[in-house]
Short mmCIF file of C-alpha atoms in Angstrom, two decimals:
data_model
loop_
_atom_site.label_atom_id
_atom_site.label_comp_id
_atom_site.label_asym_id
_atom_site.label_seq_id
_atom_site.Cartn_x
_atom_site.Cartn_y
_atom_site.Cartn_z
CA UNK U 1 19.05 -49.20 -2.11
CA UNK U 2 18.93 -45.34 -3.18
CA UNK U 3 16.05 -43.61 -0.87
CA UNK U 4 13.05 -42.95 -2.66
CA UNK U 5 11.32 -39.31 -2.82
CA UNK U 6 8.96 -39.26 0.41
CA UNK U 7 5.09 -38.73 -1.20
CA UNK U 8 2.00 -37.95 1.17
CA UNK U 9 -0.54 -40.80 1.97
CA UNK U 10 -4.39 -39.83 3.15
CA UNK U 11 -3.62 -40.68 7.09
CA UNK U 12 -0.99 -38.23 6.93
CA UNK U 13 1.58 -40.64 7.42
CA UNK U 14 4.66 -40.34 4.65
CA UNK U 15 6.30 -43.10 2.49
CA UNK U 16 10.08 -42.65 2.83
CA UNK U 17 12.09 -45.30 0.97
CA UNK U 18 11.07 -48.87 2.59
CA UNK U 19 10.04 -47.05 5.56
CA UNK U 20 7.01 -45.30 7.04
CA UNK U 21 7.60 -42.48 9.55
CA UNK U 22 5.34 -39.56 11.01
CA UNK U 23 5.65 -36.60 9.76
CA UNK U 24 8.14 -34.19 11.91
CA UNK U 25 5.32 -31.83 13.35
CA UNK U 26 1.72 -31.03 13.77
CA UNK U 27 1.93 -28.24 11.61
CA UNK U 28 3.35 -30.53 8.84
CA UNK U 29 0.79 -33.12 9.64
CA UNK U 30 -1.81 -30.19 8.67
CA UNK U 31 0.05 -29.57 5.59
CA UNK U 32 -0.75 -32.85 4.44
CA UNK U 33 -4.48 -33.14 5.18
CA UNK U 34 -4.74 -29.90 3.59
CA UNK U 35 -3.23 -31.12 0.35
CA UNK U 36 -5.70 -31.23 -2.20
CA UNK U 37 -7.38 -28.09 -1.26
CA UNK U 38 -5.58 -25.31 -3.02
CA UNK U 39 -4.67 -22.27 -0.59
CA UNK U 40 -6.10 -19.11 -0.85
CA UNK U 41 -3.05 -16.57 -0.35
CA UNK U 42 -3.22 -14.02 2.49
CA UNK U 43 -0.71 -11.11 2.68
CA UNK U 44 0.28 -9.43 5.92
CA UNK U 45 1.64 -5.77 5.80
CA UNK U 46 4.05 -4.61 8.57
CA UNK U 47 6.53 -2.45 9.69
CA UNK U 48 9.72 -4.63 10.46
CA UNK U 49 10.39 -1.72 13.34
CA UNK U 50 6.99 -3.08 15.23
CA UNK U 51 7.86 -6.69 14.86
CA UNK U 52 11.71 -5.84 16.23
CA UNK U 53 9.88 -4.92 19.90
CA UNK U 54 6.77 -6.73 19.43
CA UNK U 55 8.32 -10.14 18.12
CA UNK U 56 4.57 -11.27 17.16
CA UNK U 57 4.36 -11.29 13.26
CA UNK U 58 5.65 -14.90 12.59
CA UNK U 59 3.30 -16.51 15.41
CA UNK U 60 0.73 -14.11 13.83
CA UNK U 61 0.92 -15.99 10.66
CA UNK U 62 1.42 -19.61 11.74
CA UNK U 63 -1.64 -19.47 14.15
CA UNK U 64 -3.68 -17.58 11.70
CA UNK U 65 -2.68 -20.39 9.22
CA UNK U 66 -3.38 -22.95 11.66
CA UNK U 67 -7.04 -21.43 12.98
CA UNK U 68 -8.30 -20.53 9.74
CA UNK U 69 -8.11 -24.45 8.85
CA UNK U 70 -8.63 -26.33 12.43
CA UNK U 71 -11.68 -24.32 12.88
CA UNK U 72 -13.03 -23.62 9.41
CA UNK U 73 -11.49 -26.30 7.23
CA UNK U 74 -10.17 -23.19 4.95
CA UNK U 75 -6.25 -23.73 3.55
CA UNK U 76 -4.61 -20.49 3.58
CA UNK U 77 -1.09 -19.72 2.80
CA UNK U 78 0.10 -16.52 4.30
CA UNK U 79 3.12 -14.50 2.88
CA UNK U 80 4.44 -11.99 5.64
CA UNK U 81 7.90 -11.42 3.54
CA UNK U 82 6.36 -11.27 0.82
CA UNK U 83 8.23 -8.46 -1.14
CA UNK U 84 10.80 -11.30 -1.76
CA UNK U 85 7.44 -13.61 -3.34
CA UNK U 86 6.13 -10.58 -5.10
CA UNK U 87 9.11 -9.23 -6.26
CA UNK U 88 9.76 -5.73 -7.85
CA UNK U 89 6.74 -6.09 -10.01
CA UNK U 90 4.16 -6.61 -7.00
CA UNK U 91 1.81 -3.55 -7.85
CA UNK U 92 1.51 -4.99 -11.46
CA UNK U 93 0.45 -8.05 -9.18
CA UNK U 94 -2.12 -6.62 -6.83
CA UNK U 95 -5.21 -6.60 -8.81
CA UNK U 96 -4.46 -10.00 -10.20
CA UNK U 97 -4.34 -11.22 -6.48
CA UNK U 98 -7.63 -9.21 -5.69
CA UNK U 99 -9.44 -11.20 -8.84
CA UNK U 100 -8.19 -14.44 -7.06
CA UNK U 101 -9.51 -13.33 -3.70
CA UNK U 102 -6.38 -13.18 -2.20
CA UNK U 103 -6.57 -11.51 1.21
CA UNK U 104 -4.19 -8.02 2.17
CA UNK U 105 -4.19 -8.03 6.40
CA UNK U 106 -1.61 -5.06 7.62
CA UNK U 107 -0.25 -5.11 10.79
CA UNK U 108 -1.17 -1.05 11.81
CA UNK U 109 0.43 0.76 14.49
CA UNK U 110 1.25 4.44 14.26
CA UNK U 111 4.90 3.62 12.50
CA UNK U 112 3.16 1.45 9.84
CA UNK U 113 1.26 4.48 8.40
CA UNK U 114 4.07 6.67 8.69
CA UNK U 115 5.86 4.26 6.61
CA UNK U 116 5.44 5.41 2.84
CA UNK U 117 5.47 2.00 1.25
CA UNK U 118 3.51 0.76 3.95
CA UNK U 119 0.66 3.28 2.91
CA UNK U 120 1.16 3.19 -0.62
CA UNK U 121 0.80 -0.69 -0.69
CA UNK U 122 -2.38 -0.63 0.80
CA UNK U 123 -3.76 2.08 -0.92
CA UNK U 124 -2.81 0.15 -3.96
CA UNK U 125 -4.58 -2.85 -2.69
CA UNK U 126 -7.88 -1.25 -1.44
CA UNK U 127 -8.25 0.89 -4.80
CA UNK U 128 -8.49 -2.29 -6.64
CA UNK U 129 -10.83 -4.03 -3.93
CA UNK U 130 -13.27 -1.02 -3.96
CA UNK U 131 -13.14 -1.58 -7.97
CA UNK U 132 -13.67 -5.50 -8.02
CA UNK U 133 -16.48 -5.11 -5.11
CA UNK U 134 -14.21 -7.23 -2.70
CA UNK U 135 -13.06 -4.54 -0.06
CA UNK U 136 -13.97 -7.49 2.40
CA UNK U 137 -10.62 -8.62 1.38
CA UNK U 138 -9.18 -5.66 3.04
CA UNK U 139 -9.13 -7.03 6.63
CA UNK U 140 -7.08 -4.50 8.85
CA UNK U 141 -5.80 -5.47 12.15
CA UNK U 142 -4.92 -2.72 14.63
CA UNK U 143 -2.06 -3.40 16.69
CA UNK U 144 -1.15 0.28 18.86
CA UNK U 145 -2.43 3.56 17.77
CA UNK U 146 -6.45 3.36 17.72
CA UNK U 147 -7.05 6.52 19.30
CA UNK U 148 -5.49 7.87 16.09
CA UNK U 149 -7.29 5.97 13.40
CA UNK U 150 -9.83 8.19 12.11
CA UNK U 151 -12.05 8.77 9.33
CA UNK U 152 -11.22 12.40 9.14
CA UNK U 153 -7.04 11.64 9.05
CA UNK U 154 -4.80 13.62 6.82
CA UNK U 155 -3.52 10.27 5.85
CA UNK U 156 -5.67 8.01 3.20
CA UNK U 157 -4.19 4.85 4.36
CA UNK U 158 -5.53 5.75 8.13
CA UNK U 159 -9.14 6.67 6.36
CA UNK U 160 -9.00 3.17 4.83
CA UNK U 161 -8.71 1.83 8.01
CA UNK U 162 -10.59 3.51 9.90
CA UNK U 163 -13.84 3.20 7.67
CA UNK U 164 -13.54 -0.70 7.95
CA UNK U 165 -14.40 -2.75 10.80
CA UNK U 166 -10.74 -3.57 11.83
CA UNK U 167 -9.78 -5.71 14.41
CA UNK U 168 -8.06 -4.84 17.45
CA UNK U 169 -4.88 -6.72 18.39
CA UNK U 170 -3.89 -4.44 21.09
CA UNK U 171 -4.64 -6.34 24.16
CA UNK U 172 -3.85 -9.95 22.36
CA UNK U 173 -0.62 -8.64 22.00
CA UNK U 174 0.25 -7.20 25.13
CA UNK U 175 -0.94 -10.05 26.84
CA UNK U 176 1.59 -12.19 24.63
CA UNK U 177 1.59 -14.75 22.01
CA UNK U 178 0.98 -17.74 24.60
CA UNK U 179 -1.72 -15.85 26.55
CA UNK U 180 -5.71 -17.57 26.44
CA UNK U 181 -6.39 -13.72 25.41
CA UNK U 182 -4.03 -14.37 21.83
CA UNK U 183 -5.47 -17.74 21.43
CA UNK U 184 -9.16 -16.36 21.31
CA UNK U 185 -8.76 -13.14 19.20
CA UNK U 186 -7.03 -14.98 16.31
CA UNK U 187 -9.86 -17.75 16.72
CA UNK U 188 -12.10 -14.87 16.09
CA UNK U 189 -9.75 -13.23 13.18
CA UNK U 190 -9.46 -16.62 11.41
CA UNK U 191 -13.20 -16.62 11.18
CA UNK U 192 -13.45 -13.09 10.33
CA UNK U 193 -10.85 -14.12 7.29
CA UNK U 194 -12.69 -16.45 6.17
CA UNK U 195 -16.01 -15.22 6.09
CA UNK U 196 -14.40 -12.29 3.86
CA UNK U 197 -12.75 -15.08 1.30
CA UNK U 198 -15.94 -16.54 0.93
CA UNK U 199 -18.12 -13.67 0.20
CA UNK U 200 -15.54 -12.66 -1.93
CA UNK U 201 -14.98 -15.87 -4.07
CA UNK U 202 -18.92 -15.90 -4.12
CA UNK U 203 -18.86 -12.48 -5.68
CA UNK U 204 -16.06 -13.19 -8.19
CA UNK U 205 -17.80 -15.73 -9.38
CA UNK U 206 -21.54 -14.55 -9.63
CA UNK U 207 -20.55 -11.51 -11.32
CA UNK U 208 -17.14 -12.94 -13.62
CA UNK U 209 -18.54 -11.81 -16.97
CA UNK U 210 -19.53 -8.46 -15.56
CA UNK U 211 -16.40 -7.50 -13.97
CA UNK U 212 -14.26 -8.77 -16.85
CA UNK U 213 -15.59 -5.47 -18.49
CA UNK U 214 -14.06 -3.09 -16.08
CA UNK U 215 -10.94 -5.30 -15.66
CA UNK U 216 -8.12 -3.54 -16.89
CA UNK U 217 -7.27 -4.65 -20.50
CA UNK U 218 -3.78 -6.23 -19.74
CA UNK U 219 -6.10 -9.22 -17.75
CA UNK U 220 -8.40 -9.64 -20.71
CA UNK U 221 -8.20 -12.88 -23.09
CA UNK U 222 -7.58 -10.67 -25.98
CA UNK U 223 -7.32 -12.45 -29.74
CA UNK U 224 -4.09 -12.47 -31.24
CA UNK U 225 -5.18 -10.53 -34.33
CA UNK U 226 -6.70 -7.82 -32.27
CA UNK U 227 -5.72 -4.77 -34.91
CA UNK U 228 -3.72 -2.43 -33.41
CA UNK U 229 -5.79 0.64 -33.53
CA UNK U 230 -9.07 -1.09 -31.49
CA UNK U 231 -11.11 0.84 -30.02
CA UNK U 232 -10.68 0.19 -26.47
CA UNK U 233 -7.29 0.25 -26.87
CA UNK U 234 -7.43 4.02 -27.67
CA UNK U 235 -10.24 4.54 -24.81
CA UNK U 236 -7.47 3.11 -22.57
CA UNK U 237 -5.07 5.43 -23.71
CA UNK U 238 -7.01 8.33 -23.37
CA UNK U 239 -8.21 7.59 -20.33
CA UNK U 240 -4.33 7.60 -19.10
CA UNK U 241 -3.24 10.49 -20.36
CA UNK U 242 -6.06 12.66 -18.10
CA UNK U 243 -5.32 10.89 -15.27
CA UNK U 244 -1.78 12.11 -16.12
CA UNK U 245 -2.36 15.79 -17.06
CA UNK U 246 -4.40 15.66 -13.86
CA UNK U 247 -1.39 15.50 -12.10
CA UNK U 248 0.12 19.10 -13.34
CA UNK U 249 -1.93 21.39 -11.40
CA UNK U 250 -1.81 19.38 -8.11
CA UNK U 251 2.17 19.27 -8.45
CA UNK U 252 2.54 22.90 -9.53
CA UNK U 253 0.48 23.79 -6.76
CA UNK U 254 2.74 21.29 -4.13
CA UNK U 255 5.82 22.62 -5.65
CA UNK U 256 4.69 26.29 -5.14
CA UNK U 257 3.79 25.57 -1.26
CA UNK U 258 7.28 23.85 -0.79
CA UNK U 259 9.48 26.82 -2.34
CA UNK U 260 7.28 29.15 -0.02
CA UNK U 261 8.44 27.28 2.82
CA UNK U 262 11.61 27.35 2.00
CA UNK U 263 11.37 31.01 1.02
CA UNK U 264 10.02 31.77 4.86
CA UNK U 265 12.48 29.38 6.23
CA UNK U 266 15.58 31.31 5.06
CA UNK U 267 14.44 35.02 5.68
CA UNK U 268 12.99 33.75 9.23
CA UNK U 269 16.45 32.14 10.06
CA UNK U 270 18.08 35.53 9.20
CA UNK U 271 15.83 37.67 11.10
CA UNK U 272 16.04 35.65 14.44
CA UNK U 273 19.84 35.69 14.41
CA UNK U 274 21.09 36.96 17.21
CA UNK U 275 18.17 38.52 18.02
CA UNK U 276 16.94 38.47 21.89
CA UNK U 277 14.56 35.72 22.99
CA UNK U 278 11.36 37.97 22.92
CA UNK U 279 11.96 38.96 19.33
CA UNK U 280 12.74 35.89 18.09
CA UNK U 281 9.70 34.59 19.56
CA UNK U 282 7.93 36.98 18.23
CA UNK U 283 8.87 36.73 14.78
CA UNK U 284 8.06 32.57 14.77
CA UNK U 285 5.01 33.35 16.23
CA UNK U 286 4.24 35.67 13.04
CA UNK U 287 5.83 32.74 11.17
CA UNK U 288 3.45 30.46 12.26
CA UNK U 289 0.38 32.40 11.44
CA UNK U 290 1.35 34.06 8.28
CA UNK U 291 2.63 30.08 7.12
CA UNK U 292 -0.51 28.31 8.86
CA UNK U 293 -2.92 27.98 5.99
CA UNK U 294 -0.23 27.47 3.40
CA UNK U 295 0.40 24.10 5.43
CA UNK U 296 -2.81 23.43 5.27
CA UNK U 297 -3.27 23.39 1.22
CA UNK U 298 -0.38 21.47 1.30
CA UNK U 299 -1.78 18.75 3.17
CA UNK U 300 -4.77 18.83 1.29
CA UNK U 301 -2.44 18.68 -1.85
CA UNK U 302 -0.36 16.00 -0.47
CA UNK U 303 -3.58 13.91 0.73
CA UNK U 304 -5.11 14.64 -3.19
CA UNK U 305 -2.14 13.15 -4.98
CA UNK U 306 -1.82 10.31 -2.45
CA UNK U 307 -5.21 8.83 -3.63
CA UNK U 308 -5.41 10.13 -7.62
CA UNK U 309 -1.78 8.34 -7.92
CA UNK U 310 -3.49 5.03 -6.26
CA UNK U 311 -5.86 5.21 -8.82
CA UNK U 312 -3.95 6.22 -11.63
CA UNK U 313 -1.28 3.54 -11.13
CA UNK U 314 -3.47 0.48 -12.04
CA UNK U 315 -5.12 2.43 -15.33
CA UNK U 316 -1.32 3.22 -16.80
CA UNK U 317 -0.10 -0.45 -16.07
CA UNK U 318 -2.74 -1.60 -17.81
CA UNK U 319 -2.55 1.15 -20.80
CA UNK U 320 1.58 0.13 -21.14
CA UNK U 321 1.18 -3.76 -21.22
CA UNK U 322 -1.91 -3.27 -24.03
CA UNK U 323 0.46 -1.23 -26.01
CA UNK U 324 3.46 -3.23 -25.82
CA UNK U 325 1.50 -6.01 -27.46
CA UNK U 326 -0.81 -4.35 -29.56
CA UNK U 327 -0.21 -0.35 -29.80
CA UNK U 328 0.58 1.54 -33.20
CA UNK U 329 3.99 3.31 -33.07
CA UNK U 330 2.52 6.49 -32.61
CA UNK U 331 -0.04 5.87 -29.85
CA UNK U 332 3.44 3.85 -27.97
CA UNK U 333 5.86 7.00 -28.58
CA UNK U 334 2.62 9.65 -27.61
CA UNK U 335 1.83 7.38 -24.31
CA UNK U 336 5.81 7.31 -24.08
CA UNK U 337 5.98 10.99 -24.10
CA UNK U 338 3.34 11.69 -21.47
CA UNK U 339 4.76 9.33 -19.42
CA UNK U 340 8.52 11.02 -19.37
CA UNK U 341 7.27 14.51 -18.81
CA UNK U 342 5.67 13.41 -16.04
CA UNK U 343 8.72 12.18 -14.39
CA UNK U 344 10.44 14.98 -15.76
CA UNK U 345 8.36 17.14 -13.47
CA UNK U 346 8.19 15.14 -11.01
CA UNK U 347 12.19 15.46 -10.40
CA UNK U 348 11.64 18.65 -10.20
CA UNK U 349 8.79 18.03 -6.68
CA UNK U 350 11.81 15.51 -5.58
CA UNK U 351 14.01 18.74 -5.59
CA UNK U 352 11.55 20.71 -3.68
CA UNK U 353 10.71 18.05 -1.63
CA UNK U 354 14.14 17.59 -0.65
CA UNK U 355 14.72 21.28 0.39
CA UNK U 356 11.70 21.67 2.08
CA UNK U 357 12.58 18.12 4.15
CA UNK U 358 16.01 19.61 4.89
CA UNK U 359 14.55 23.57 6.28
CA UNK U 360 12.06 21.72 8.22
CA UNK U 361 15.53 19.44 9.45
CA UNK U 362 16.52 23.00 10.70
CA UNK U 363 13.45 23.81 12.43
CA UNK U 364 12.94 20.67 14.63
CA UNK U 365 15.13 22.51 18.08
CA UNK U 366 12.68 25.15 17.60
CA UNK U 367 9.63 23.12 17.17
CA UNK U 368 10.34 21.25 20.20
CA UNK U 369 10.38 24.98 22.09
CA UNK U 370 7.44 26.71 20.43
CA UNK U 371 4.29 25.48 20.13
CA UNK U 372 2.57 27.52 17.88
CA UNK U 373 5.67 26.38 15.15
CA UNK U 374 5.17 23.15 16.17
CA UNK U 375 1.28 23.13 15.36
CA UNK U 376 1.88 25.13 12.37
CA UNK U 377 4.58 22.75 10.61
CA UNK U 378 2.69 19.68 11.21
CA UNK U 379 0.08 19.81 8.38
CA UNK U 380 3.44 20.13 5.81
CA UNK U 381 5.11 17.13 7.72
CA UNK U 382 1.55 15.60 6.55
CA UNK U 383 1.16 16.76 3.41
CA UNK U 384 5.02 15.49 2.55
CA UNK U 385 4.50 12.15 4.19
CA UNK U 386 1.36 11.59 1.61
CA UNK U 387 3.80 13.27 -1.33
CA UNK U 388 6.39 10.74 -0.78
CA UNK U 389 3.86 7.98 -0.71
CA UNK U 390 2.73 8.76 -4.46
CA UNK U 391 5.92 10.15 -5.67
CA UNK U 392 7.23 6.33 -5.21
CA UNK U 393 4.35 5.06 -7.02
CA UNK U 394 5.36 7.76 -9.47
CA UNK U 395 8.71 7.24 -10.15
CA UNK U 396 8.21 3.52 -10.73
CA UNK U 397 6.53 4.86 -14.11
CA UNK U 398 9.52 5.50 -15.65
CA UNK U 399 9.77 2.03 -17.09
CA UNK U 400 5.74 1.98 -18.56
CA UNK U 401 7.00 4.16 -21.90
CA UNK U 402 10.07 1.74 -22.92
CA UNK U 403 8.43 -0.45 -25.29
CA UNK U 404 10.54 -3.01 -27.02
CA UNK U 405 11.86 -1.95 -30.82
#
């Protein structure tokens, strides 16, 4: 007799053809009990370099999975590969996941922030928290580097962090994934989760009809003969196109700092060719103070875009998706337009960006010997670091003005 398709029973047992059996594992067990509440998704953030020494994100997410319901009777699913769930389209995807109070939990160390689309991803997600009211569902765990997360960083995704209450994993961690030290700190995180879904959920749902209205217009039940030239269609629009233009002067100004750099790069290289030690010293001491402050606007610059992109990103999503289904012609090709200028331009930052990554290449044996270079480069090595984070954001506009014919 063919075997019949096993199918779950209340006392966890499972019905497998004419026989019963147990299921394979305690975890699996779980899986059944849990079965008719429906999970609320968590997402863990991490740099795959951290995880290849610290070998910790997998039992991260199983006992976190297992806590969150043994001590709180909540059913989580957590995705901790999740580009390959999300897909390419996963920033179309985070403020639908924020409206379901879906949970983001990175994994920070020092690498994870460097990492661009480790920063851009959760400046993505908190942006769309801090508009929806749920930042709770921001819940960042600390792993190495907490001396360095501060409010007053260069870098917006260490600002995000470091203005929540994170938790710190550090000594879990060393202590190992079998230690009584792990066991109690994701007992504590697991409640700390959960507490944050609820209030969450319980804010979603007392205020539904008031957030629909500042919802971007893609998530809106919108009629079918909507007429194509509504009103908040063309707010929408508008609304894009400054958060575009505000982009110009902020590149220009990035652009002009970059070519600068590269400028001093190539006359300082010439003049210290050659030249005794004293002089060259000399001259990159100079270097350093005549280049100081320009390093310094372009951190600022960097740190500006970083967050207006974050922003921006969820408005022009929005503003495309509307259009594709219920834009004029013109207001499509006139969105279209801004759209491709922008990336016009911004190839041009990619080509300044580019030299100025490859003079500061040349400058890293004489960094390591002078400090004052060393000091002085830094606040560029920031300022590109934040660049590259929204310049990826950036360049993934280049589909949002192709509209179907």
């Amino acid at each position: 007799m063919p075997a019949q398709t096993g199918r779950p029973f209340r006392n966890g047992l499972t019905l497998a053809g004419d026989m019963i059996t147990e299921p394979t594992s305690e975890r699996e067990s779980m899986s059944v009990l849990q079965g008719e509440q429906s999970p609320t998704q968590v997402f863990l953030s991490y740099a795959h370099d951290d995880d290849n020494v610290l070998s910790f994100v997998k039992k991260f997410a199983d006992d976190l999975t297992y806590y969150s319901y043994a001590d709180r009777g909540r059913n989580i699913k957590v995705f901790w590969d999740y580009e390959i769930e999300w897909g390419e389209d996963w920033r179309d995807k985070i403020y639908e996941n924020v409206r379901g109070a879906s949970a983001f939990v990175p994994l920070v160390t020092i690498r994870y922030l460097d990492r661009p689309m480790c920063r851009e991803e959760l400046v993505l997600f908190v942006d769309s928290a801090e508009k929806l009211g749920v930042v709770d569902l921001f819940l960042p765990v600390v792993v190495l580097g907490q001396g360095l997360i501060r409010d007053d960083s260069d870098n917006a995704a260490t600002r995000h962090v470091a203005t929540r209450q994170y938790i710190n994993l550090r000594e879990a961690v060393l202590a190992g994934t079998d230690s009584a030290t792990w066991r109690r700190q994701l007992v504590a995180l697991a409640n700390k989760l959960v507490n944050a879904i609820e209030r969450a959920e319980e804010h979603l749902a007392n205020n539904a009809e008031r957030l629909a209205d500042i919802a971007p217009a893609s998530d809106l039940e919108l009629p079918e003969d909507r007429p194509d030239d509504a009103p908040s269609l063309q707010d929408h629009y508008q609304a894009a196109v400054r958060d575009v233009e505000e982009f110009g002067p902020i590149l220009s100004s990035f652009a002009e700092v970059l070519n600068d750099f590269k400028e001093h790069e190539t006359r300082l290289t010439r003049d210290i060719a050659g030249k005794p030690s004293s002089v060259a010293q000399a001259r990159l001491i100079t270097f350093a103070k005549e280049f100081g402050p320009k390093a310094h606007e372009a951190e600022e610059l960097g740190r500006t875009l970083e967050e207006k992109v974050a922003s921006a990103d969820q408005n022009l999503r929005a503003v495309s998706k509307l259009l594709a289904q219920y834009g004029t012609r013109e207001l499509r090709n006139a969105f279209s337009e801004e759209v491709e200028s922008t990336v016009e331009f911004m190839q041009s930052i990619e080509q300044a960006d580019s030299a100025a990554e490859h003079a500061l290449d040349q400058f890293k044996s004489i960094e390591v010997l002078n400090v004052p270079v060393r000091r002085a480069l830094r606040p560029l090595r920031n300022g590109l670091r934040s660049a590259s984070s929204a310049m990826r954001t950036m360049l993934t506009w280049r589909d949002l003005g192709h509209f179907p014919e």
